[in-house]
């Protein structure tokens, strides 16, 4: 996890408040937003039905590893 944190810090230092990684083979584009005001703008510009796919590791954690805790409830982050 520390490597991801380091990469994220480098993205911010080198590119600023908004960083988009595109062209990742077999993966969707990634958007890193480091400023709360920019995050608000991003969410407000998605339209009435935004598409926000969940992370497979979170789905697995909630539906398999901690099913005893989450049950069938999606929680704050729906999966």
Short mmCIF file of N, CA and C in Angstrom, two decimals:
data_model
loop_
_atom_site.label_atom_id
_atom_site.label_comp_id
_atom_site.label_asym_id
_atom_site.label_seq_id
_atom_site.Cartn_x
_atom_site.Cartn_y
_atom_site.Cartn_z
N UNK A 1 0.83 -1.19 0.00
CA UNK A 1 0.00 0.00 0.00
C UNK A 1 0.87 1.26 0.00
N UNK A 2 2.02 1.19 0.64
CA UNK A 2 2.89 2.35 0.70
C UNK A 2 3.34 2.77 -0.71
N UNK A 3 3.55 1.80 -1.61
CA UNK A 3 3.96 2.13 -2.97
C UNK A 3 2.87 2.94 -3.68
N UNK A 4 1.62 2.58 -3.48
CA UNK A 4 0.52 3.32 -4.08
C UNK A 4 0.47 4.74 -3.53
N UNK A 5 0.70 4.88 -2.24
CA UNK A 5 0.72 6.21 -1.62
C UNK A 5 1.86 7.05 -2.20
N UNK A 6 3.01 6.43 -2.41
CA UNK A 6 4.15 7.15 -2.99
C UNK A 6 3.85 7.57 -4.43
N UNK A 7 3.26 6.67 -5.20
CA UNK A 7 2.90 7.01 -6.58
C UNK A 7 1.90 8.15 -6.61
N UNK A 8 0.93 8.08 -5.74
CA UNK A 8 -0.08 9.13 -5.68
C UNK A 8 0.55 10.47 -5.32
N UNK A 9 1.45 10.48 -4.37
CA UNK A 9 2.13 11.72 -3.98
C UNK A 9 2.96 12.26 -5.14
N UNK A 10 3.60 11.38 -5.89
CA UNK A 10 4.39 11.81 -7.04
C UNK A 10 3.50 12.40 -8.14
N UNK A 11 2.35 11.77 -8.37
CA UNK A 11 1.40 12.32 -9.35
C UNK A 11 1.02 13.74 -8.97
N UNK A 12 0.67 13.93 -7.70
CA UNK A 12 0.25 15.25 -7.23
C UNK A 12 1.38 16.27 -7.37
N UNK A 13 2.57 15.90 -6.94
CA UNK A 13 3.70 16.81 -7.00
C UNK A 13 4.06 17.20 -8.44
N UNK A 14 3.98 16.23 -9.34
CA UNK A 14 4.40 16.48 -10.71
C UNK A 14 3.31 17.12 -11.57
N UNK A 15 2.02 16.73 -11.34
CA UNK A 15 0.96 17.15 -12.26
C UNK A 15 -0.10 18.06 -11.64
N UNK A 16 -0.16 18.15 -10.32
CA UNK A 16 -1.12 19.06 -9.71
C UNK A 16 -2.37 18.39 -9.18
N UNK A 17 -3.45 19.17 -9.10
CA UNK A 17 -4.68 18.74 -8.42
C UNK A 17 -5.47 17.64 -9.12
N UNK A 18 -5.34 17.54 -10.44
CA UNK A 18 -6.10 16.53 -11.19
C UNK A 18 -5.14 15.76 -12.09
N UNK A 19 -5.18 14.45 -11.98
CA UNK A 19 -4.31 13.58 -12.78
C UNK A 19 -5.17 12.50 -13.41
N UNK A 20 -5.07 12.37 -14.74
CA UNK A 20 -5.80 11.32 -15.45
C UNK A 20 -4.78 10.36 -16.07
N UNK A 21 -4.94 9.08 -15.76
CA UNK A 21 -4.12 8.04 -16.37
C UNK A 21 -5.00 7.32 -17.39
N UNK A 22 -4.61 7.39 -18.63
CA UNK A 22 -5.40 6.72 -19.67
C UNK A 22 -4.48 5.83 -20.50
N UNK A 23 -5.11 4.98 -21.28
CA UNK A 23 -4.34 4.08 -22.13
C UNK A 23 -3.78 2.87 -21.41
N UNK A 24 -4.34 2.57 -20.25
CA UNK A 24 -3.89 1.39 -19.51
C UNK A 24 -4.52 0.16 -20.16
N UNK A 25 -3.73 -0.75 -20.64
CA UNK A 25 -4.23 -1.91 -21.37
C UNK A 25 -5.16 -2.75 -20.49
N UNK A 26 -6.37 -2.93 -20.94
CA UNK A 26 -7.33 -3.75 -20.22
C UNK A 26 -7.94 -3.09 -19.00
N UNK A 27 -7.68 -1.82 -18.80
CA UNK A 27 -8.18 -1.10 -17.62
C UNK A 27 -8.87 0.20 -18.05
N UNK A 28 -9.84 0.63 -17.28
CA UNK A 28 -10.45 1.93 -17.58
C UNK A 28 -9.51 3.06 -17.17
N UNK A 29 -9.78 4.25 -17.69
CA UNK A 29 -9.00 5.42 -17.29
C UNK A 29 -9.15 5.63 -15.79
N UNK A 30 -8.12 6.17 -15.17
CA UNK A 30 -8.14 6.49 -13.74
C UNK A 30 -8.04 7.99 -13.58
N UNK A 31 -8.81 8.53 -12.66
CA UNK A 31 -8.78 9.96 -12.37
C UNK A 31 -8.45 10.14 -10.90
N UNK A 32 -7.37 10.85 -10.63
CA UNK A 32 -6.96 11.19 -9.27
C UNK A 32 -7.26 12.67 -9.07
N UNK A 33 -8.06 12.98 -8.06
CA UNK A 33 -8.41 14.37 -7.77
C UNK A 33 -7.97 14.66 -6.34
N UNK A 34 -7.11 15.66 -6.17
CA UNK A 34 -6.50 15.94 -4.87
C UNK A 34 -7.02 17.20 -4.19
N UNK A 35 -8.03 17.82 -4.74
CA UNK A 35 -8.56 19.06 -4.18
C UNK A 35 -10.07 18.91 -3.98
N UNK A 36 -10.55 19.22 -2.77
CA UNK A 36 -11.97 19.01 -2.45
C UNK A 36 -12.89 19.79 -3.38
N UNK A 37 -12.54 21.01 -3.74
CA UNK A 37 -13.38 21.79 -4.65
C UNK A 37 -13.44 21.15 -6.03
N UNK A 38 -12.34 20.61 -6.48
CA UNK A 38 -12.32 19.92 -7.78
C UNK A 38 -13.11 18.62 -7.73
N UNK A 39 -13.06 17.94 -6.58
CA UNK A 39 -13.86 16.72 -6.42
C UNK A 39 -15.33 17.05 -6.54
N UNK A 40 -15.75 18.12 -5.89
CA UNK A 40 -17.16 18.54 -5.98
C UNK A 40 -17.53 18.83 -7.43
N UNK A 41 -16.70 19.56 -8.16
CA UNK A 41 -16.98 19.85 -9.57
C UNK A 41 -17.10 18.57 -10.39
N UNK A 42 -16.21 17.62 -10.11
CA UNK A 42 -16.22 16.35 -10.84
C UNK A 42 -17.53 15.61 -10.62
N UNK A 43 -17.95 15.48 -9.37
CA UNK A 43 -19.19 14.77 -9.06
C UNK A 43 -20.41 15.50 -9.62
N UNK A 44 -20.41 16.82 -9.58
CA UNK A 44 -21.56 17.57 -10.07
C UNK A 44 -21.66 17.57 -11.59
N UNK A 45 -20.59 17.24 -12.30
CA UNK A 45 -20.62 17.26 -13.76
C UNK A 45 -20.94 15.89 -14.36
N UNK A 46 -21.21 14.90 -13.53
CA UNK A 46 -21.44 13.54 -14.04
C UNK A 46 -22.82 13.33 -14.65
N UNK A 47 -23.74 14.23 -14.39
CA UNK A 47 -25.08 14.05 -14.92
C UNK A 47 -25.97 13.30 -13.94
N UNK A 48 -27.22 13.05 -14.35
CA UNK A 48 -28.19 12.46 -13.42
C UNK A 48 -27.96 10.98 -13.11
N UNK A 49 -27.23 10.26 -13.95
CA UNK A 49 -26.99 8.84 -13.71
C UNK A 49 -25.51 8.50 -13.89
N UNK A 50 -24.68 8.88 -12.94
CA UNK A 50 -23.24 8.62 -13.08
C UNK A 50 -22.92 7.13 -13.00
N UNK A 51 -21.86 6.75 -13.66
CA UNK A 51 -21.38 5.37 -13.61
C UNK A 51 -20.13 5.35 -12.75
N UNK A 52 -20.22 4.70 -11.62
CA UNK A 52 -19.10 4.60 -10.69
C UNK A 52 -18.87 3.14 -10.33
N UNK A 53 -18.07 2.44 -11.14
CA UNK A 53 -17.86 1.02 -10.86
C UNK A 53 -17.10 0.81 -9.56
N UNK A 54 -17.43 -0.28 -8.90
CA UNK A 54 -16.75 -0.59 -7.64
C UNK A 54 -15.43 -1.30 -7.92
N UNK A 55 -14.62 -1.37 -6.90
CA UNK A 55 -13.34 -2.07 -7.01
C UNK A 55 -13.56 -3.55 -6.71
N UNK A 56 -13.06 -4.44 -7.55
CA UNK A 56 -13.24 -5.87 -7.31
C UNK A 56 -12.78 -6.33 -5.94
N UNK A 57 -11.69 -5.76 -5.43
CA UNK A 57 -11.20 -6.17 -4.12
C UNK A 57 -12.18 -5.79 -3.01
N UNK A 58 -12.88 -4.66 -3.17
CA UNK A 58 -13.87 -4.25 -2.18
C UNK A 58 -15.10 -5.16 -2.25
N UNK A 59 -15.51 -5.51 -3.45
CA UNK A 59 -16.63 -6.44 -3.61
C UNK A 59 -16.31 -7.76 -2.92
N UNK A 60 -15.12 -8.29 -3.16
CA UNK A 60 -14.71 -9.55 -2.55
C UNK A 60 -14.67 -9.44 -1.03
N UNK A 61 -14.08 -8.37 -0.53
CA UNK A 61 -13.96 -8.18 0.91
C UNK A 61 -15.34 -8.16 1.56
N UNK A 62 -16.26 -7.39 0.98
CA UNK A 62 -17.58 -7.23 1.59
C UNK A 62 -18.48 -8.45 1.39
N UNK A 63 -18.33 -9.14 0.26
CA UNK A 63 -19.24 -10.25 -0.01
C UNK A 63 -18.70 -11.61 0.41
N UNK A 64 -17.39 -11.72 0.65
CA UNK A 64 -16.81 -13.00 1.03
C UNK A 64 -16.11 -12.91 2.39
N UNK A 65 -15.10 -12.07 2.48
CA UNK A 65 -14.28 -12.01 3.69
C UNK A 65 -15.09 -11.54 4.89
N UNK A 66 -15.89 -10.47 4.74
CA UNK A 66 -16.65 -9.92 5.87
C UNK A 66 -18.16 -9.97 5.64
N UNK A 67 -18.62 -11.02 4.95
CA UNK A 67 -20.05 -11.17 4.73
C UNK A 67 -20.81 -11.21 6.05
N UNK A 68 -20.17 -11.75 7.09
CA UNK A 68 -20.80 -11.79 8.41
C UNK A 68 -21.12 -10.39 8.93
N UNK A 69 -20.33 -9.42 8.57
CA UNK A 69 -20.54 -8.05 9.03
C UNK A 69 -21.46 -7.27 8.08
N UNK A 70 -21.21 -7.35 6.76
CA UNK A 70 -21.96 -6.55 5.80
C UNK A 70 -23.27 -7.20 5.37
N UNK A 71 -23.35 -8.52 5.39
CA UNK A 71 -24.55 -9.21 4.92
C UNK A 71 -24.85 -8.81 3.49
N UNK A 72 -26.11 -8.49 3.22
CA UNK A 72 -26.51 -8.07 1.88
C UNK A 72 -26.62 -6.56 1.75
N UNK A 73 -26.21 -5.83 2.78
CA UNK A 73 -26.28 -4.38 2.74
C UNK A 73 -25.06 -3.81 1.98
N UNK A 74 -25.31 -2.86 1.07
CA UNK A 74 -24.19 -2.29 0.33
C UNK A 74 -23.32 -1.36 1.16
N UNK A 75 -23.83 -0.77 2.23
CA UNK A 75 -23.05 0.15 3.04
C UNK A 75 -22.91 1.50 2.35
N UNK A 76 -21.91 2.25 2.77
CA UNK A 76 -21.69 3.59 2.21
C UNK A 76 -21.28 3.50 0.74
N UNK A 77 -20.43 2.52 0.42
CA UNK A 77 -20.01 2.31 -0.95
C UNK A 77 -20.77 1.10 -1.48
N UNK A 78 -21.69 1.33 -2.39
CA UNK A 78 -22.47 0.23 -2.94
C UNK A 78 -21.64 -0.62 -3.87
N UNK A 79 -21.77 -1.93 -3.74
CA UNK A 79 -21.05 -2.85 -4.63
C UNK A 79 -22.02 -3.86 -5.18
#
